[in-house]
mmCIF file with all atom_site columns, C-alpha atoms in Angstrom:
data_model
loop_
_atom_site.group_PDB
_atom_site.id
_atom_site.type_symbol
_atom_site.label_atom_id
_atom_site.label_alt_id
_atom_site.label_comp_id
_atom_site.label_asym_id
_atom_site.label_entity_id
_atom_site.label_seq_id
_atom_site.pdbx_PDB_ins_code
_atom_site.Cartn_x
_atom_site.Cartn_y
_atom_site.Cartn_z
_atom_site.occupancy
_atom_site.B_iso_or_equiv
_atom_site.pdbx_formal_charge
_atom_site.auth_seq_id
_atom_site.auth_comp_id
_atom_site.auth_asym_id
_atom_site.auth_atom_id
_atom_site.pdbx_PDB_model_num
ATOM 1   C CA . ASP A 1 1   ? 31.574 -25.960 59.011 1.00 64.00 ? 1   ASP A CA 1
ATOM 2   C CA . ASP A 1 2   ? 28.086 -27.070 59.736 1.00 65.00 ? 2   ASP A CA 1
ATOM 3   C CA . ALA A 1 3   ? 28.319 -30.647 58.946 1.00 69.00 ? 3   ALA A CA 1
ATOM 4   C CA . THR A 1 4   ? 31.290 -31.197 61.107 1.00 68.00 ? 4   THR A CA 1
ATOM 5   C CA . ALA A 1 5   ? 29.518 -29.206 63.999 1.00 62.00 ? 5   ALA A CA 1
ATOM 6   C CA . LEU A 1 6   ? 26.498 -31.687 63.429 1.00 60.00 ? 6   LEU A CA 1
ATOM 7   C CA . SER A 1 7   ? 28.848 -34.538 63.654 1.00 65.00 ? 7   SER A CA 1
ATOM 8   C CA . LEU A 1 8   ? 30.424 -33.605 66.805 1.00 59.00 ? 8   LEU A CA 1
ATOM 9   C CA . LEU A 1 9   ? 27.014 -32.541 68.350 1.00 58.00 ? 9   LEU A CA 1
ATOM 10  C CA . GLU A 1 10  ? 25.702 -35.734 67.583 1.00 67.00 ? 10  GLU A CA 1
ATOM 11  C CA . ARG A 1 11  ? 28.709 -37.636 69.104 1.00 60.00 ? 11  ARG A CA 1
ATOM 12  C CA . ALA A 1 12  ? 28.247 -35.028 71.940 1.00 59.00 ? 12  ALA A CA 1
ATOM 13  C CA . ARG A 1 13  ? 24.627 -35.812 72.326 1.00 58.00 ? 13  ARG A CA 1
ATOM 14  C CA . ALA A 1 14  ? 25.158 -39.459 72.773 1.00 59.00 ? 14  ALA A CA 1
ATOM 15  C CA . VAL A 1 15  ? 27.661 -38.657 75.529 1.00 51.00 ? 15  VAL A CA 1
ATOM 16  C CA . TYR A 1 16  ? 25.914 -35.579 77.136 1.00 59.00 ? 16  TYR A CA 1
ATOM 17  C CA . ASP A 1 17  ? 22.040 -36.165 76.479 1.00 66.00 ? 17  ASP A CA 1
ATOM 18  C CA . GLY A 1 18  ? 20.862 -34.297 79.599 1.00 74.00 ? 18  GLY A CA 1
ATOM 19  C CA . ASP A 1 19  ? 23.220 -31.144 78.748 1.00 83.00 ? 19  ASP A CA 1
ATOM 20  C CA . ALA A 1 20  ? 20.776 -28.448 77.263 1.00 91.00 ? 20  ALA A CA 1
ATOM 21  C CA . ARG A 1 21  ? 24.141 -27.103 75.502 1.00 89.00 ? 21  ARG A CA 1
ATOM 22  C CA . VAL A 1 22  ? 24.103 -29.748 72.890 1.00 86.00 ? 22  VAL A CA 1
ATOM 23  C CA . TYR A 1 23  ? 20.600 -28.940 71.959 1.00 89.00 ? 23  TYR A CA 1
ATOM 24  C CA . ARG A 1 24  ? 21.199 -25.071 71.982 1.00 92.00 ? 24  ARG A CA 1
ATOM 25  C CA . LEU A 1 25  ? 24.029 -25.277 69.799 1.00 87.00 ? 25  LEU A CA 1
ATOM 26  C CA . PHE A 1 26  ? 22.234 -27.750 67.512 1.00 85.00 ? 26  PHE A CA 1
ATOM 27  C CA . GLY A 1 27  ? 19.100 -25.453 67.270 1.00 91.00 ? 27  GLY A CA 1
ATOM 28  C CA . VAL A 1 28  ? 21.590 -22.544 66.290 1.00 91.00 ? 28  VAL A CA 1
ATOM 29  C CA . ILE A 1 29  ? 22.726 -24.393 63.739 1.00 87.00 ? 29  ILE A CA 1
ATOM 30  C CA . MET A 1 30  ? 19.268 -25.644 62.341 1.00 87.00 ? 30  MET A CA 1
ATOM 31  C CA . LEU A 1 31  ? 18.077 -22.163 62.581 1.00 93.00 ? 31  LEU A CA 1
ATOM 32  C CA . LYS A 1 32  ? 21.057 -20.868 60.475 1.00 91.00 ? 32  LYS A CA 1
ATOM 33  C CA . GLN A 1 33  ? 20.394 -23.416 58.032 1.00 89.00 ? 33  GLN A CA 1
ATOM 34  C CA . GLN A 1 34  ? 16.639 -22.271 58.271 1.00 95.00 ? 34  GLN A CA 1
ATOM 35  C CA . LYS A 1 35  ? 15.453 -25.588 59.158 1.00 90.00 ? 35  LYS A CA 1
ATOM 36  C CA . PHE A 1 36  ? 12.845 -24.129 61.680 1.00 96.00 ? 36  PHE A CA 1
ATOM 37  C CA . LEU A 1 37  ? 10.674 -27.525 62.587 1.00 92.00 ? 37  LEU A CA 1
ATOM 38  C CA . VAL A 1 38  ? 14.066 -29.052 63.722 1.00 88.00 ? 38  VAL A CA 1
ATOM 39  C CA . ALA A 1 39  ? 15.314 -26.015 65.515 1.00 92.00 ? 39  ALA A CA 1
ATOM 40  C CA . GLU A 1 40  ? 12.158 -25.792 67.297 1.00 96.00 ? 40  GLU A CA 1
ATOM 41  C CA . PHE A 1 41  ? 12.528 -29.147 68.488 1.00 91.00 ? 41  PHE A CA 1
ATOM 42  C CA . ALA A 1 42  ? 16.148 -28.677 69.512 1.00 91.00 ? 42  ALA A CA 1
ATOM 43  C CA . PHE A 1 43  ? 15.300 -25.166 71.448 1.00 96.00 ? 43  PHE A CA 1
ATOM 44  C CA . ARG A 1 44  ? 12.264 -26.958 73.173 1.00 95.00 ? 44  ARG A CA 1
ATOM 45  C CA . GLU A 1 45  ? 14.436 -29.613 74.603 1.00 92.00 ? 45  GLU A CA 1
ATOM 46  C CA . ALA A 1 46  ? 17.191 -27.340 75.535 1.00 95.00 ? 46  ALA A CA 1
ATOM 47  C CA . LEU A 1 47  ? 14.791 -25.409 77.444 1.00 97.00 ? 47  LEU A CA 1
ATOM 48  C CA . GLN A 1 48  ? 13.365 -28.852 79.219 1.00 96.00 ? 48  GLN A CA 1
ATOM 49  C CA . ARG A 1 49  ? 17.031 -29.393 80.393 1.00 94.00 ? 49  ARG A CA 1
ATOM 50  C CA . ASP A 1 50  ? 17.604 -26.058 81.410 1.00 95.00 ? 50  ASP A CA 1
ATOM 51  C CA . PRO A 1 51  ? 14.361 -23.808 82.097 1.00 96.00 ? 51  PRO A CA 1
ATOM 52  C CA . LEU A 1 52  ? 16.178 -20.902 83.345 1.00 96.00 ? 52  LEU A CA 1
ATOM 53  C CA . HIS A 1 53  ? 18.524 -19.959 80.192 1.00 96.00 ? 53  HIS A CA 1
ATOM 54  C CA . ALA A 1 54  ? 17.118 -16.609 78.771 1.00 97.00 ? 54  ALA A CA 1
ATOM 55  C CA . GLN A 1 55  ? 18.708 -16.590 75.305 1.00 97.00 ? 55  GLN A CA 1
ATOM 56  C CA . SER A 1 56  ? 17.153 -20.254 74.735 1.00 97.00 ? 56  SER A CA 1
ATOM 57  C CA . TYR A 1 57  ? 13.695 -18.800 75.352 1.00 98.00 ? 57  TYR A CA 1
ATOM 58  C CA . GLN A 1 58  ? 14.520 -16.105 72.775 1.00 98.00 ? 58  GLN A CA 1
ATOM 59  C CA . ALA A 1 59  ? 16.027 -18.663 70.203 1.00 98.00 ? 59  ALA A CA 1
ATOM 60  C CA . HIS A 1 60  ? 12.725 -20.790 70.581 1.00 98.00 ? 60  HIS A CA 1
ATOM 61  C CA . GLY A 1 61  ? 10.618 -17.513 70.101 1.00 98.00 ? 61  GLY A CA 1
ATOM 62  C CA . ILE A 1 62  ? 12.654 -16.472 66.849 1.00 98.00 ? 62  ILE A CA 1
ATOM 63  C CA . THR A 1 63  ? 12.039 -20.031 65.473 1.00 98.00 ? 63  THR A CA 1
ATOM 64  C CA . LEU A 1 64  ? 8.157  -19.868 66.233 1.00 98.00 ? 64  LEU A CA 1
ATOM 65  C CA . LEU A 1 65  ? 8.212  -16.671 64.749 1.00 98.00 ? 65  LEU A CA 1
ATOM 66  C CA . GLU A 1 66  ? 9.652  -17.839 61.472 1.00 98.00 ? 66  GLU A CA 1
ATOM 67  C CA . LEU A 1 67  ? 7.232  -20.939 61.806 1.00 98.00 ? 67  LEU A CA 1
ATOM 68  C CA . GLY A 1 68  ? 4.403  -18.347 61.761 1.00 98.00 ? 68  GLY A CA 1
ATOM 69  C CA . LEU A 1 69  ? 5.624  -16.670 58.937 1.00 98.00 ? 69  LEU A CA 1
ATOM 70  C CA . ALA A 1 70  ? 5.865  -19.476 56.859 1.00 97.00 ? 70  ALA A CA 1
ATOM 71  C CA . GLU A 1 71  ? 2.506  -21.094 57.923 1.00 97.00 ? 71  GLU A CA 1
ATOM 72  C CA . GLN A 1 72  ? -0.492 -20.704 55.404 1.00 96.00 ? 72  GLN A CA 1
ATOM 73  C CA . THR A 1 73  ? -3.354 -21.502 57.635 1.00 97.00 ? 73  THR A CA 1
ATOM 74  C CA . PRO A 1 74  ? -4.728 -18.686 59.900 1.00 96.00 ? 74  PRO A CA 1
ATOM 75  C CA . PRO A 1 75  ? -5.116 -20.627 63.011 1.00 97.00 ? 75  PRO A CA 1
ATOM 76  C CA . GLN A 1 76  ? -1.956 -22.352 62.950 1.00 98.00 ? 76  GLN A CA 1
ATOM 77  C CA . ARG A 1 77  ? -0.154 -19.026 62.333 1.00 97.00 ? 77  ARG A CA 1
ATOM 78  C CA . HIS A 1 78  ? -1.712 -17.459 65.334 1.00 97.00 ? 78  HIS A CA 1
ATOM 79  C CA . LYS A 1 79  ? -0.818 -20.228 67.311 1.00 98.00 ? 79  LYS A CA 1
ATOM 80  C CA . PHE A 1 80  ? 2.977  -19.889 66.449 1.00 98.00 ? 80  PHE A CA 1
ATOM 81  C CA . PHE A 1 81  ? 2.668  -16.086 66.848 1.00 98.00 ? 81  PHE A CA 1
ATOM 82  C CA . THR A 1 82  ? 1.029  -16.412 70.413 1.00 98.00 ? 82  THR A CA 1
ATOM 83  C CA . GLU A 1 83  ? 3.522  -19.006 71.542 1.00 98.00 ? 83  GLU A CA 1
ATOM 84  C CA . ALA A 1 84  ? 6.608  -16.892 70.072 1.00 98.00 ? 84  ALA A CA 1
ATOM 85  C CA . GLU A 1 85  ? 5.744  -13.890 71.965 1.00 98.00 ? 85  GLU A CA 1
ATOM 86  C CA . ARG A 1 86  ? 5.030  -15.918 75.062 1.00 98.00 ? 86  ARG A CA 1
ATOM 87  C CA . LYS A 1 87  ? 8.784  -17.561 74.769 1.00 98.00 ? 87  LYS A CA 1
ATOM 88  C CA . LEU A 1 88  ? 10.244 -13.774 74.324 1.00 98.00 ? 88  LEU A CA 1
ATOM 89  C CA . GLN A 1 89  ? 8.210  -12.529 77.210 1.00 98.00 ? 89  GLN A CA 1
ATOM 90  C CA . GLN A 1 90  ? 9.966  -15.401 79.227 1.00 98.00 ? 90  GLN A CA 1
ATOM 91  C CA . ALA A 1 91  ? 13.363 -14.453 77.891 1.00 98.00 ? 91  ALA A CA 1
ATOM 92  C CA . LEU A 1 92  ? 12.707 -10.877 78.770 1.00 97.00 ? 92  LEU A CA 1
ATOM 93  C CA . LYS A 1 93  ? 11.615 -12.299 82.472 1.00 97.00 ? 93  LYS A CA 1
ATOM 94  C CA . ARG A 1 94  ? 14.571 -14.645 82.672 1.00 97.00 ? 94  ARG A CA 1
ATOM 95  C CA . SER A 1 95  ? 17.191 -11.931 81.833 1.00 97.00 ? 95  SER A CA 1
ATOM 96  C CA . ASP A 1 96  ? 15.542 -9.384  84.188 1.00 96.00 ? 96  ASP A CA 1
ATOM 97  C CA . ASN A 1 97  ? 14.798 -7.228  81.174 1.00 94.00 ? 97  ASN A CA 1
ATOM 98  C CA . LYS A 1 98  ? 18.554 -6.917  80.064 1.00 95.00 ? 98  LYS A CA 1
ATOM 99  C CA . LEU A 1 99  ? 18.401 -9.115  76.813 1.00 96.00 ? 99  LEU A CA 1
ATOM 100 C CA . PHE A 1 100 ? 17.805 -5.982  74.837 1.00 96.00 ? 100 PHE A CA 1
ATOM 101 C CA . THR A 1 101 ? 17.409 -7.582  71.633 1.00 97.00 ? 101 THR A CA 1
ATOM 102 C CA . VAL A 1 102 ? 14.075 -9.310  72.827 1.00 98.00 ? 102 VAL A CA 1
ATOM 103 C CA . ASP A 1 103 ? 12.106 -6.124  72.106 1.00 98.00 ? 103 ASP A CA 1
ATOM 104 C CA . LEU A 1 104 ? 13.075 -6.295  68.331 1.00 98.00 ? 104 LEU A CA 1
ATOM 105 C CA . ASN A 1 105 ? 11.846 -9.673  68.157 1.00 98.00 ? 105 ASN A CA 1
ATOM 106 C CA . LEU A 1 106 ? 8.680  -8.756  69.716 1.00 98.00 ? 106 LEU A CA 1
ATOM 107 C CA . ALA A 1 107 ? 8.239  -5.801  67.400 1.00 98.00 ? 107 ALA A CA 1
ATOM 108 C CA . GLU A 1 108 ? 8.538  -8.451  64.594 1.00 98.00 ? 108 GLU A CA 1
ATOM 109 C CA . VAL A 1 109 ? 5.816  -10.795 66.247 1.00 98.00 ? 109 VAL A CA 1
ATOM 110 C CA . HIS A 1 110 ? 3.484  -7.788  66.484 1.00 98.00 ? 110 HIS A CA 1
ATOM 111 C CA . GLU A 1 111 ? 3.945  -6.630  62.923 1.00 98.00 ? 111 GLU A CA 1
ATOM 112 C CA . ALA A 1 112 ? 3.407  -9.867  61.835 1.00 97.00 ? 112 ALA A CA 1
ATOM 113 C CA . ARG A 1 113 ? 0.148  -9.993  63.670 1.00 96.00 ? 113 ARG A CA 1
ATOM 114 C CA . GLY A 1 114 ? -0.757 -6.609  62.382 1.00 96.00 ? 114 GLY A CA 1
ATOM 115 C CA . GLU A 1 115 ? -0.466 -4.901  65.687 1.00 98.00 ? 115 GLU A CA 1
ATOM 116 C CA . LYS A 1 116 ? 1.261  -1.583  64.599 1.00 98.00 ? 116 LYS A CA 1
ATOM 117 C CA . GLN A 1 117 ? 1.087  -0.094  67.700 1.00 98.00 ? 117 GLN A CA 1
ATOM 118 C CA . ALA A 1 118 ? 2.392  -2.550  69.783 1.00 98.00 ? 118 ALA A CA 1
ATOM 119 C CA . ALA A 1 119 ? 5.374  -3.036  67.258 1.00 98.00 ? 119 ALA A CA 1
ATOM 120 C CA . ILE A 1 120 ? 6.118  0.351   67.575 1.00 98.00 ? 120 ILE A CA 1
ATOM 121 C CA . ARG A 1 121 ? 6.246  0.415   71.253 1.00 98.00 ? 121 ARG A CA 1
ATOM 122 C CA . ALA A 1 122 ? 8.507  -2.634  71.208 1.00 98.00 ? 122 ALA A CA 1
ATOM 123 C CA . LEU A 1 123 ? 11.017 -0.633  68.961 1.00 98.00 ? 123 LEU A CA 1
ATOM 124 C CA . GLU A 1 124 ? 10.710 2.330   71.009 1.00 98.00 ? 124 GLU A CA 1
ATOM 125 C CA . THR A 1 125 ? 11.560 0.429   73.886 1.00 97.00 ? 125 THR A CA 1
ATOM 126 C CA . TYR A 1 126 ? 14.717 -1.075  72.319 1.00 98.00 ? 126 TYR A CA 1
ATOM 127 C CA . LEU A 1 127 ? 15.733 2.389   71.348 1.00 97.00 ? 127 LEU A CA 1
ATOM 128 C CA . LYS A 1 128 ? 15.666 3.743   74.958 1.00 97.00 ? 128 LYS A CA 1
ATOM 129 C CA . GLN A 1 129 ? 17.601 0.892   76.375 1.00 96.00 ? 129 GLN A CA 1
ATOM 130 C CA . GLN A 1 130 ? 20.058 1.056   73.096 1.00 96.00 ? 130 GLN A CA 1
ATOM 131 C CA . PRO A 1 131 ? 20.041 4.702   72.175 1.00 95.00 ? 131 PRO A CA 1
ATOM 132 C CA . THR A 1 132 ? 23.562 4.621   70.478 1.00 96.00 ? 132 THR A CA 1
ATOM 133 C CA . THR A 1 133 ? 22.655 1.316   68.517 1.00 96.00 ? 133 THR A CA 1
ATOM 134 C CA . PRO A 1 134 ? 24.048 1.412   65.018 1.00 97.00 ? 134 PRO A CA 1
ATOM 135 C CA . LYS A 1 135 ? 20.502 -0.155  63.990 1.00 96.00 ? 135 LYS A CA 1
ATOM 136 C CA . ALA A 1 136 ? 19.002 3.179   65.321 1.00 97.00 ? 136 ALA A CA 1
ATOM 137 C CA . ALA A 1 137 ? 18.397 4.669   61.791 1.00 97.00 ? 137 ALA A CA 1
ATOM 138 C CA . THR A 1 138 ? 16.899 1.576   60.459 1.00 97.00 ? 138 THR A CA 1
ATOM 139 C CA . ILE A 1 139 ? 14.688 1.175   63.600 1.00 98.00 ? 139 ILE A CA 1
ATOM 140 C CA . ARG A 1 140 ? 13.580 4.849   63.588 1.00 97.00 ? 140 ARG A CA 1
ATOM 141 C CA . ALA A 1 141 ? 12.570 4.231   59.811 1.00 97.00 ? 141 ALA A CA 1
ATOM 142 C CA . ALA A 1 142 ? 10.720 1.238   60.859 1.00 97.00 ? 142 ALA A CA 1
ATOM 143 C CA . ILE A 1 143 ? 8.993  3.039   63.351 1.00 98.00 ? 143 ILE A CA 1
ATOM 144 C CA . THR A 1 144 ? 8.069  5.582   60.537 1.00 97.00 ? 144 THR A CA 1
ATOM 145 C CA . ARG A 1 145 ? 6.744  3.010   58.016 1.00 97.00 ? 145 ARG A CA 1
ATOM 146 C CA . LEU A 1 146 ? 4.591  1.325   60.867 1.00 98.00 ? 146 LEU A CA 1
ATOM 147 C CA . SER A 1 147 ? 3.058  4.853   61.907 1.00 96.00 ? 147 SER A CA 1
ATOM 148 C CA . GLN A 1 148 ? 1.745  5.437   58.425 1.00 93.00 ? 148 GLN A CA 1
#
């Protein structure tokens, strides 16, 4: 349960403040609870402690995307989407392009910006890498929707 996990994480942070895993797990719990500002802080801290961890970049990018989707002011919204894309690109780079789900996240960023062709390319890239995914029909439907 999240409350127990948070209590244990707080004790772990007191002992292992330099350990990125503590912040990553905290970020995951905050993301799950849709506390995006706190999750963004946690993933930023995790990346400061372990700047090579591809999944932290992905999680940070997803969090920034969520912040952008919730943002009402266009300049701040643009800033969140730009930073989300940057973090997601770093996740791809750090994983040697093996963290395939990042392409789905990038498609969301592009779609949120209104960049339909870029979103389609990202979805097609994912399908090329994962042709037998159970999500294939849903992704193809999204490609069709974006093409119209």
